[in-house]
Coordinates of N, CA and C in Angstrom, one line a residue:
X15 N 0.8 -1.2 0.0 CA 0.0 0.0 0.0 C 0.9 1.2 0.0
X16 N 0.5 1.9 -0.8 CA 1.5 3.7 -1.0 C 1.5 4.1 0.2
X17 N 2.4 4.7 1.0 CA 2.7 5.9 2.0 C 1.6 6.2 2.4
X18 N 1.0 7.2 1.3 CA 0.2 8.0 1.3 C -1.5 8.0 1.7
X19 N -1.5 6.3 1.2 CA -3.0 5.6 1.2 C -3.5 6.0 2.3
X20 N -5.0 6.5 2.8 CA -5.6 6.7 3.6 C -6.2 5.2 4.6
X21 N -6.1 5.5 5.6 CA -6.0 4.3 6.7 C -7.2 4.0 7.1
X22 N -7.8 2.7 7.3 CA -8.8 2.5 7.7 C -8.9 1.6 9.2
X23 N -9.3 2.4 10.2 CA -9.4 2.1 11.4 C -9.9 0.6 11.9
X24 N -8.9 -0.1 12.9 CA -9.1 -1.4 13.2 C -9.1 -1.8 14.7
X25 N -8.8 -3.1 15.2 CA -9.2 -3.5 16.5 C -8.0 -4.0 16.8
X26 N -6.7 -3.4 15.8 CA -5.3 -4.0 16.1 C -4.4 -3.9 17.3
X27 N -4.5 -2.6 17.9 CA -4.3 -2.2 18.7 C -5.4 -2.6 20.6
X28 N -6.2 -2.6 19.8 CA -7.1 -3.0 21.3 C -6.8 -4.9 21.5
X29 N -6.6 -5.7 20.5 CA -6.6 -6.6 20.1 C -5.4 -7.5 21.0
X30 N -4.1 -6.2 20.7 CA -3.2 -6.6 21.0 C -2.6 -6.4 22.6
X31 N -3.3 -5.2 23.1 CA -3.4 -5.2 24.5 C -4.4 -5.9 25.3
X32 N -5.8 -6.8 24.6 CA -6.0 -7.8 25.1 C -5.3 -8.9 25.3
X33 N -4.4 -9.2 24.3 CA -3.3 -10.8 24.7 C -2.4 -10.4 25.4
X34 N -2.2 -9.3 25.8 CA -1.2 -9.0 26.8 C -2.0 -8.5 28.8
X35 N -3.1 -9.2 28.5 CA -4.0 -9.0 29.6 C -4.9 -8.1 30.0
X36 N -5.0 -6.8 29.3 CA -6.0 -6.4 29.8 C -7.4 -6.5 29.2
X37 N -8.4 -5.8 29.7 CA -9.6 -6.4 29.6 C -10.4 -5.3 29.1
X38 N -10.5 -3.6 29.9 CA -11.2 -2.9 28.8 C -10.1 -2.0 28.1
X39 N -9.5 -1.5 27.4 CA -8.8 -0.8 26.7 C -9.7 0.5 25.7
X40 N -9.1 1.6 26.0 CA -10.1 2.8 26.0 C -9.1 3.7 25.1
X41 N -10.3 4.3 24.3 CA -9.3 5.2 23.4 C -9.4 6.6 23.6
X42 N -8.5 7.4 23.2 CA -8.4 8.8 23.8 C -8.4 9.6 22.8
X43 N -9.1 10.4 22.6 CA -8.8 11.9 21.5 C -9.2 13.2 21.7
X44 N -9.1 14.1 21.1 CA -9.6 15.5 21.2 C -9.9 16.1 20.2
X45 N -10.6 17.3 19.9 CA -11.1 18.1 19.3 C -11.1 19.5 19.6
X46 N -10.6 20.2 19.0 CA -10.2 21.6 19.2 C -9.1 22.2 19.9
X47 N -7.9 21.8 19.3 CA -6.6 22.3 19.6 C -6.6 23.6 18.6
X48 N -6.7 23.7 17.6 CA -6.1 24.4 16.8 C -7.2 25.7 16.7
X49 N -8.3 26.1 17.1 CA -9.2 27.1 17.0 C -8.8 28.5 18.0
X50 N -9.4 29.4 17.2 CA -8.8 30.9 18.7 C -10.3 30.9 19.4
X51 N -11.1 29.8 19.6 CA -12.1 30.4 20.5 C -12.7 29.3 21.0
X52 N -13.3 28.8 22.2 CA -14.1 27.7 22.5 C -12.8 26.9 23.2
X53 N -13.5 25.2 23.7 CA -13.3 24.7 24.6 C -11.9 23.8 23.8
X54 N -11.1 22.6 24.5 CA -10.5 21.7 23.6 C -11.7 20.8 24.5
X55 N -11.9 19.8 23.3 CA -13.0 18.7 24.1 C -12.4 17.4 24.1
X56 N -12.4 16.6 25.1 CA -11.4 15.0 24.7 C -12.8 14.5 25.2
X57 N -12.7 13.0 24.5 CA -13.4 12.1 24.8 C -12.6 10.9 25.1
X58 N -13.1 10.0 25.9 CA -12.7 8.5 26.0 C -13.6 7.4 26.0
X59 N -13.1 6.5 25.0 CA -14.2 5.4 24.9 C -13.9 4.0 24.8
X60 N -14.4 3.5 25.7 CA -14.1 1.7 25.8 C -15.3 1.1 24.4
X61 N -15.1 0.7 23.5 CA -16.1 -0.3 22.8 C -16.0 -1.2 23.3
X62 N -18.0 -1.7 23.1 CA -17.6 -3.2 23.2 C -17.4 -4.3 22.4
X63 N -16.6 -5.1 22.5 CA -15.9 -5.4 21.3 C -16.8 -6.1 20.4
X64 N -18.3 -6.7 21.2 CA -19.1 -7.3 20.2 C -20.2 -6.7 19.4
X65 N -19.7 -5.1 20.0 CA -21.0 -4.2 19.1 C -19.8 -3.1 18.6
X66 N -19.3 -3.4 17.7 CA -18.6 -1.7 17.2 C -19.7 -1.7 16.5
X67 N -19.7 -0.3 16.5 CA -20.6 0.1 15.4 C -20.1 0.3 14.0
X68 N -20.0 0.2 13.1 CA -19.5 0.0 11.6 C -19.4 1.2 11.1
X69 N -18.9 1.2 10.5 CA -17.8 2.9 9.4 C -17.8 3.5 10.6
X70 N -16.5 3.4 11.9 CA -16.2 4.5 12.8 C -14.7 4.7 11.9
X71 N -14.2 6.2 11.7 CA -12.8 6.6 11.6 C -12.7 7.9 11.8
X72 N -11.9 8.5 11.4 CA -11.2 9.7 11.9 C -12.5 10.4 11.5
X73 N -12.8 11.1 12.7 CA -13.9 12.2 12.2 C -14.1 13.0 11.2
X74 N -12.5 13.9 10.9 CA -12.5 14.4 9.6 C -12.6 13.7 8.5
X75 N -12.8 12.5 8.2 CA -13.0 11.8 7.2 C -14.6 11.5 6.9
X76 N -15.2 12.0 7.8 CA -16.8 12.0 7.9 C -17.5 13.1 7.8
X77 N -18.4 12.7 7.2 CA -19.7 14.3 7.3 C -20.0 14.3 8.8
X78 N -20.8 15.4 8.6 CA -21.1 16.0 9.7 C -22.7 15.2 10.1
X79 N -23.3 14.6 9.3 CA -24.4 13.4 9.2 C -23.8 12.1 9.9
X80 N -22.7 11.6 9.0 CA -22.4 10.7 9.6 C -22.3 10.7 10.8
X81 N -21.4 11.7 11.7 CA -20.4 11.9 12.2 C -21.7 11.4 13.5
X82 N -23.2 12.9 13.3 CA -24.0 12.3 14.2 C -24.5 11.1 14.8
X83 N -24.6 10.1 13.4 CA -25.1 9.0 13.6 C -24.4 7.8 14.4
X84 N -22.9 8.3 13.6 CA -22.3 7.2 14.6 C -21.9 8.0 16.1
X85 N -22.3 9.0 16.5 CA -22.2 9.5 17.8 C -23.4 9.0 18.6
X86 N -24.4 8.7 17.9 CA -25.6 7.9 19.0 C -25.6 7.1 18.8
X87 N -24.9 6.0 18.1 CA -24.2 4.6 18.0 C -23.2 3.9 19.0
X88 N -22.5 5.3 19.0 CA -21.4 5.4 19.9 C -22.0 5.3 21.7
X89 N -22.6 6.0 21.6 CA -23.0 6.4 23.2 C -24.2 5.0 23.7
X90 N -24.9 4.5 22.7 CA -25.5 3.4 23.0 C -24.6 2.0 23.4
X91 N -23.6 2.1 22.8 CA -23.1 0.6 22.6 C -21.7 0.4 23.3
X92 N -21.3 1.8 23.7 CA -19.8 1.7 24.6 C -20.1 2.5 25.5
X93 N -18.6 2.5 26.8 CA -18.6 3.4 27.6 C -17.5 4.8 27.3
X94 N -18.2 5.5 27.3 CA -18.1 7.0 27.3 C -17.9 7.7 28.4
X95 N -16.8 8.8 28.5 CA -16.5 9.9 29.1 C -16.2 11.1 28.6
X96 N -16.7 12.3 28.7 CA -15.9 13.2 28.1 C -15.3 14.3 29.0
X97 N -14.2 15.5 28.8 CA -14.1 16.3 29.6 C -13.7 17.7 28.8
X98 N -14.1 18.7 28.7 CA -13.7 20.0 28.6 C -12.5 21.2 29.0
X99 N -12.0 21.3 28.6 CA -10.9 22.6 28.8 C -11.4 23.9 28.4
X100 N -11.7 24.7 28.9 CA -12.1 26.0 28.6 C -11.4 27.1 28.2
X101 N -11.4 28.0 27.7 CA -10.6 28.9 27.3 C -9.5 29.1 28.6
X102 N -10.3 29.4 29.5 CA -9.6 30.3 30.7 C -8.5 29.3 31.2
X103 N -8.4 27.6 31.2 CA -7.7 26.7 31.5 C -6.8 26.6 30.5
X104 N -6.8 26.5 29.1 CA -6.2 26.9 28.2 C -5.0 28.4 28.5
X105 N -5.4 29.4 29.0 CA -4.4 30.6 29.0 C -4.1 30.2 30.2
X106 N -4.3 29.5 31.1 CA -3.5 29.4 32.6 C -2.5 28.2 32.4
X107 N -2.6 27.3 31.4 CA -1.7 25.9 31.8 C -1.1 26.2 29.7
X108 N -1.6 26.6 29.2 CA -1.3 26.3 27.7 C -2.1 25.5 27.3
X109 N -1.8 25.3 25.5 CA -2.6 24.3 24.6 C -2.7 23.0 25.1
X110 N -1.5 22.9 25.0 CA -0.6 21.7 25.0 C -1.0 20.8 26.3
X111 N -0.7 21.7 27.5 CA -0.8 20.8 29.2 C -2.9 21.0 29.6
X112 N -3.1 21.8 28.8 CA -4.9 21.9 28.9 C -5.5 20.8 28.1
X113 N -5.1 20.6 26.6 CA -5.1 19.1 26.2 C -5.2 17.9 27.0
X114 N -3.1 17.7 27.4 CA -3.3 16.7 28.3 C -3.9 16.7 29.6
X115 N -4.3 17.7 30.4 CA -5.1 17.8 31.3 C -6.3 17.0 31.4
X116 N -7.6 17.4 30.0 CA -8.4 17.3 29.7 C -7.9 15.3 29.2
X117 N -7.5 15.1 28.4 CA -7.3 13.8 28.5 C -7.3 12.7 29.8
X118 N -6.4 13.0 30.7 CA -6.7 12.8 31.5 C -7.7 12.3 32.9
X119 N -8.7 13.7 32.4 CA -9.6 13.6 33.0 C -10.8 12.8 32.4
X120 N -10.8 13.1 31.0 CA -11.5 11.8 30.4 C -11.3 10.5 31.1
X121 N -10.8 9.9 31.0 CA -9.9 8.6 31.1 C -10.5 8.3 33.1
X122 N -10.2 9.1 34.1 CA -10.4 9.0 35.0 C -12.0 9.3 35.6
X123 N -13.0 9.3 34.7 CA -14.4 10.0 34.4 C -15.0 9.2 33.7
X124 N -14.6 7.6 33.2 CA -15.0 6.6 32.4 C -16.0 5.9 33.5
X125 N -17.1 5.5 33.3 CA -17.8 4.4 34.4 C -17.5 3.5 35.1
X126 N -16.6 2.8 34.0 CA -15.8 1.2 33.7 C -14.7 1.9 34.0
X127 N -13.6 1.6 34.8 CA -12.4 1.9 34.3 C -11.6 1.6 33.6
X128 N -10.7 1.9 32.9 CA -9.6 1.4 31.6 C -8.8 0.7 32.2
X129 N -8.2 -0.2 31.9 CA -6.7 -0.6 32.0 C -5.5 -0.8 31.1
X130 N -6.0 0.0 30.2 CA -5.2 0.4 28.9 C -5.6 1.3 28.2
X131 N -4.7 2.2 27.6 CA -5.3 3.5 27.2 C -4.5 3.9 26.0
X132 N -5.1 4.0 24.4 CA -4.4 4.7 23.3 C -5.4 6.1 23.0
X133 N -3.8 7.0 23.1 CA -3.9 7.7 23.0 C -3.6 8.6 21.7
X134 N -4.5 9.6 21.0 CA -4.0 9.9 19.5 C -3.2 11.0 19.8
X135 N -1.8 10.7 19.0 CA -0.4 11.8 19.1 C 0.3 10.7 19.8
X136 N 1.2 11.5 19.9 CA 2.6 11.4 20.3 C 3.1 11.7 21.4
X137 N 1.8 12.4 22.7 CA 2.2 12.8 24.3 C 1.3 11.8 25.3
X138 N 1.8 11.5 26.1 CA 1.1 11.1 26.8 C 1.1 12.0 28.0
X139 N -0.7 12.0 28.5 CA -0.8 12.6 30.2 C 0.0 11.8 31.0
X140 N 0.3 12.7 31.5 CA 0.7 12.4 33.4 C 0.0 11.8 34.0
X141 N 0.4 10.9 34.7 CA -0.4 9.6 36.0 C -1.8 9.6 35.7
X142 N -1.3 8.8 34.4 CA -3.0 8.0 34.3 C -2.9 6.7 35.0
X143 N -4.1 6.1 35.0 CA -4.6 5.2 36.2 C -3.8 3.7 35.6
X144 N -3.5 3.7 34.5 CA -3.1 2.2 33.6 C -2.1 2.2 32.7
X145 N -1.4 1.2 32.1 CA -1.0 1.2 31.0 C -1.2 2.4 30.0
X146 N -0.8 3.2 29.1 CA -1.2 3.9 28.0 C 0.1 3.7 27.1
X147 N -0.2 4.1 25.5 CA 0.7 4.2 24.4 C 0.1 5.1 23.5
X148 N 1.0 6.1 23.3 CA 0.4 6.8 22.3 C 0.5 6.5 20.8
X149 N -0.1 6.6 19.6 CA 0.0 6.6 18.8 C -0.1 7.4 17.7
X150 N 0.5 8.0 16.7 CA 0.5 9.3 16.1 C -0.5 8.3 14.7
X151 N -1.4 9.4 14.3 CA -2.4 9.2 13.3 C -3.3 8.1 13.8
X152 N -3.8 8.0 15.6 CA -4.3 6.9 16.2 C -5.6 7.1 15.7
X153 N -6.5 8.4 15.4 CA -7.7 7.8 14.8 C -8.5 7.4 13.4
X154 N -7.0 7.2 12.6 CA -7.4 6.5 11.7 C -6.5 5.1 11.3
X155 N -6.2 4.4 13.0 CA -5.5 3.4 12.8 C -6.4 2.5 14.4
X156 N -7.0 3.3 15.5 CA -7.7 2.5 16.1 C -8.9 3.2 15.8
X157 N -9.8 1.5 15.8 CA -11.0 2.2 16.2 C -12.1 2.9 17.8
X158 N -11.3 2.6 18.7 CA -11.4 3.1 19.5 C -11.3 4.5 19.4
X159 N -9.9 5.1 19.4 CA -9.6 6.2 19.0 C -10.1 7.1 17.9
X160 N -10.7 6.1 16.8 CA -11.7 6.7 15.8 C -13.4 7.1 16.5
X161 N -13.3 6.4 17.4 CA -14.7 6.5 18.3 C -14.7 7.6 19.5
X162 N -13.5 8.0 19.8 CA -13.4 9.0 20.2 C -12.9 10.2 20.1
X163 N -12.5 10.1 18.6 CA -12.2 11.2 18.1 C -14.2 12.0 17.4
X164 N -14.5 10.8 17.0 CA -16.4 11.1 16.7 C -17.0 12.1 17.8
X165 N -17.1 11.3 19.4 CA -17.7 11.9 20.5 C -17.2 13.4 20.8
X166 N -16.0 13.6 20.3 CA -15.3 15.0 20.8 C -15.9 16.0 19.6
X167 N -15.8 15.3 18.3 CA -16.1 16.7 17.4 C -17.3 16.9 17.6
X168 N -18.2 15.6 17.5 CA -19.4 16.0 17.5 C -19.9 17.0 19.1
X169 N -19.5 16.7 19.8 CA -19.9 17.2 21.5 C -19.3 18.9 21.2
X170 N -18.1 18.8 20.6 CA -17.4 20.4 20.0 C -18.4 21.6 19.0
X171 N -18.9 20.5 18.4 CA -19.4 21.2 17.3 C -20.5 21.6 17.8
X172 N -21.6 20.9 18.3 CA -22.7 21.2 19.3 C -22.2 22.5 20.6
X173 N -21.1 22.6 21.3 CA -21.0 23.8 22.0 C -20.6 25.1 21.0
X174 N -19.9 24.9 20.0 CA -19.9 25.8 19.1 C -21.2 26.6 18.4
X175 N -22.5 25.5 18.3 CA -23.6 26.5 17.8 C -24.5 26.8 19.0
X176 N -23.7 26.8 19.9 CA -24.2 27.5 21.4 C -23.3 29.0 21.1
X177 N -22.1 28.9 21.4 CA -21.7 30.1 21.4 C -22.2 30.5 20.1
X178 N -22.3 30.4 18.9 CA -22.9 30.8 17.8 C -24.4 31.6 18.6
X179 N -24.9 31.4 19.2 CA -26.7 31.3 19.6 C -25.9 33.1 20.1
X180 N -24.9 32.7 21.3 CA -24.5 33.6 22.2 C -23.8 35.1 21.4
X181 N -23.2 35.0 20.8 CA -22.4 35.6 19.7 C -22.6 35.5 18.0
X182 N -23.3 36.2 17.6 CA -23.6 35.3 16.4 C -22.5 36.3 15.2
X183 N -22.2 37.1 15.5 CA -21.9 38.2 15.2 C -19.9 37.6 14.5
X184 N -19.5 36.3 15.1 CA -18.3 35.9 14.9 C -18.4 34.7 13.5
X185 N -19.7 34.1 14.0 CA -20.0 33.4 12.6 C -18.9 31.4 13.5
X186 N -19.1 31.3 14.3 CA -18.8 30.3 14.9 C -19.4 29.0 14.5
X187 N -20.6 29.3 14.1 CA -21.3 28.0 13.6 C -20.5 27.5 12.7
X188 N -20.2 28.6 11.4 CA -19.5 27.9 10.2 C -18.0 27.3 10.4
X189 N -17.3 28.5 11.4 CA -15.8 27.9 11.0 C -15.6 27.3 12.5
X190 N -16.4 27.2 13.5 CA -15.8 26.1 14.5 C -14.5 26.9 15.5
X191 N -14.7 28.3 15.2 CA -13.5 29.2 16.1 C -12.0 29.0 15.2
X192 N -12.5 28.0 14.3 CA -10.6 28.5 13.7 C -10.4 29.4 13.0
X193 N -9.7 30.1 12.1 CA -8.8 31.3 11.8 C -9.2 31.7 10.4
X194 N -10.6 31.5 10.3 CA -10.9 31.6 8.8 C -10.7 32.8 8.8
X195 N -10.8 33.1 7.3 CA -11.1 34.8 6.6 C -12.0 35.5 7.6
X196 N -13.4 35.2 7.1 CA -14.6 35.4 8.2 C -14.3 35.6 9.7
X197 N -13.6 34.9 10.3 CA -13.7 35.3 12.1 C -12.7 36.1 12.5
X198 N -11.5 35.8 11.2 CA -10.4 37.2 11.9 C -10.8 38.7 10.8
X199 N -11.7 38.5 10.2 CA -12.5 40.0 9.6 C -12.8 40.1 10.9
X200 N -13.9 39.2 11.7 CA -14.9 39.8 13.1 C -14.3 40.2 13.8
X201 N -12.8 39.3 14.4 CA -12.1 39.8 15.6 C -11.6 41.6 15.5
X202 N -11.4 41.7 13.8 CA -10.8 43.1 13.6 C -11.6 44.0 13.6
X203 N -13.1 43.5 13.4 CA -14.4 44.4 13.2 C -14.8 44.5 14.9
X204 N -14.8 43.3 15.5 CA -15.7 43.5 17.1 C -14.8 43.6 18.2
X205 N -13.3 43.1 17.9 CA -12.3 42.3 18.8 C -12.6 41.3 19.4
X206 N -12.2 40.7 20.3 CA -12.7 39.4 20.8 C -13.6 39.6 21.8
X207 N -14.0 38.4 21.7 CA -15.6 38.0 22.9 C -15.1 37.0 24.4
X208 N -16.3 36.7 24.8 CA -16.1 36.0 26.0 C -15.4 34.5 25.5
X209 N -15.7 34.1 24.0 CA -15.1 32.6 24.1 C -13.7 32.2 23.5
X210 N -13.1 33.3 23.6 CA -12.3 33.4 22.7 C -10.3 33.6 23.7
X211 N -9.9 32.6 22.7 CA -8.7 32.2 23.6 C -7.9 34.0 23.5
X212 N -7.7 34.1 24.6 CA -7.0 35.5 24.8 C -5.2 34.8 25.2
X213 N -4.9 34.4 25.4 CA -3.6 33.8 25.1 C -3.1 33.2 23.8
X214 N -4.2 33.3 22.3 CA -3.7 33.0 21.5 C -3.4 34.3 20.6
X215 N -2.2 34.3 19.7 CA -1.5 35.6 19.5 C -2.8 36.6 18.8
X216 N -3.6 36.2 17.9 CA -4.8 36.6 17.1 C -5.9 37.2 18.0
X217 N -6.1 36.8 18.8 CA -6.8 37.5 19.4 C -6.5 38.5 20.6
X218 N -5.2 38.2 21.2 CA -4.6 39.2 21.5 C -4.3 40.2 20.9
X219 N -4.0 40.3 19.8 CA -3.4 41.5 18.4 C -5.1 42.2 18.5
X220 N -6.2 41.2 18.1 CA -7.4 41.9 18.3 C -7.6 43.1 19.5
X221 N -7.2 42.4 20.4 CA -7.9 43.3 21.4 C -6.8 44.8 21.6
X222 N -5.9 44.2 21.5 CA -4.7 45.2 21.4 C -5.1 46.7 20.5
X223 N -5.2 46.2 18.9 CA -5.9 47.1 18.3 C -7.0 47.8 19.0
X224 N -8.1 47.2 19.6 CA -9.0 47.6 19.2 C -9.2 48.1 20.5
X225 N -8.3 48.1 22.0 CA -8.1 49.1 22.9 C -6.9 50.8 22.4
X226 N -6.5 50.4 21.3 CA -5.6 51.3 20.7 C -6.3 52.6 20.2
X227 N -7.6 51.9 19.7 CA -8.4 52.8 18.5 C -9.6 53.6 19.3
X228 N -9.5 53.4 20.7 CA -10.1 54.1 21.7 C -9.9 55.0 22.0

């Protein structure tokens, strides 16, 4: 198969940390690192291994239909946790330690507990409860991790057309808080709002100007 071929998510990884003894093995992801406004969201999810639900993979490889569908597929047939980082947690710890914070907290917030944990990327949190291994491009190579990369966008995208309800004026619905044309026109037209990362350089520069022009 080319390099390049796009990957389709499997039970290789949960498979293989069953013959090495454990018993629920839980996958880890997040949604919204890269946006200047809103939460980062991680989910964690144990499938059960005799109900996956069918076409789970990397979220972005999914509509926003699908994405739903297998999100109430998901919550039916596995265990689920999710956890939130909020802007304000984000400017006090960084991207990066609010991420793994929030992973974390997933993981310890499961019903069932884990005893093995993949994680998508290449960091792993601090003192989690089990075994973990991270894996870079993990949710389109476990399906666990493809199952929780689902529960985070979808649960993301839903607080996004909240703040949309709250702010409509940024246009959050469409671009999800990242750096489109559209939201850094708004930040330079309104400056920034209550959801909006104030530790990321873009919206700092916003507000900067737009206390300047006062």
């Amino acid at each position: 198969m080319p390099a390049d071929s796009p990957t389709v998510p499997d039970f290789a990884f949960e498979r293989a940390a069953l013959r090495r003894g454990a018993t629920r093995v839980c996958g880890v992801d997040e949604a919204g690192r890269g946006p200047l406004a809103g939460p980062v969201v991680v989910s964690a999810v144990i499938l059960n291994p005799r109900r996956i639900p069918p076409g789970l993979n990397d979220s972005k490889q999914l509509s926003a239909e699908t994405r739903e569908t297998l999100y109430e597929r998901i919550l039916a047939t596995a265990t689920v946790s999710i956890a939130v980082a909020p802007p304000a947690l984000i400017a006090e710890l960084n991207i990066l330690q609010a991420t793994l914070w929030a992973m974390r907290q997933a993981v310890l917030r499961l019903g069932r507990a884990a005893d093995h944990v993949l994680v998508d990327g290449n960091r792993l949190p601090r003192d989690l409860p089990c075994p973990a291994e991270a894996i870079v491009g993990g949710d389109g190579r476990s399906v666990s991790i493809a199952a929780a990369s689902i529960v985070a966008k979808v649960t993301r995208d839903r607080m996004c057309a909240v703040m949309h309800a709250e702010e409509p004026h940024y246009g959050f619905l469409s671009h999800k808080g990242y750096a489109a044309p559209a939201h850094l026109a708004a930040l330079d037209e309104h400056g920034p709002g209550r959801h909006h990362r104030m530790d990321f350089a873009p919206c700092a520069e916003a507000l900067r100007l737009r206390s300047a022009a006062a």
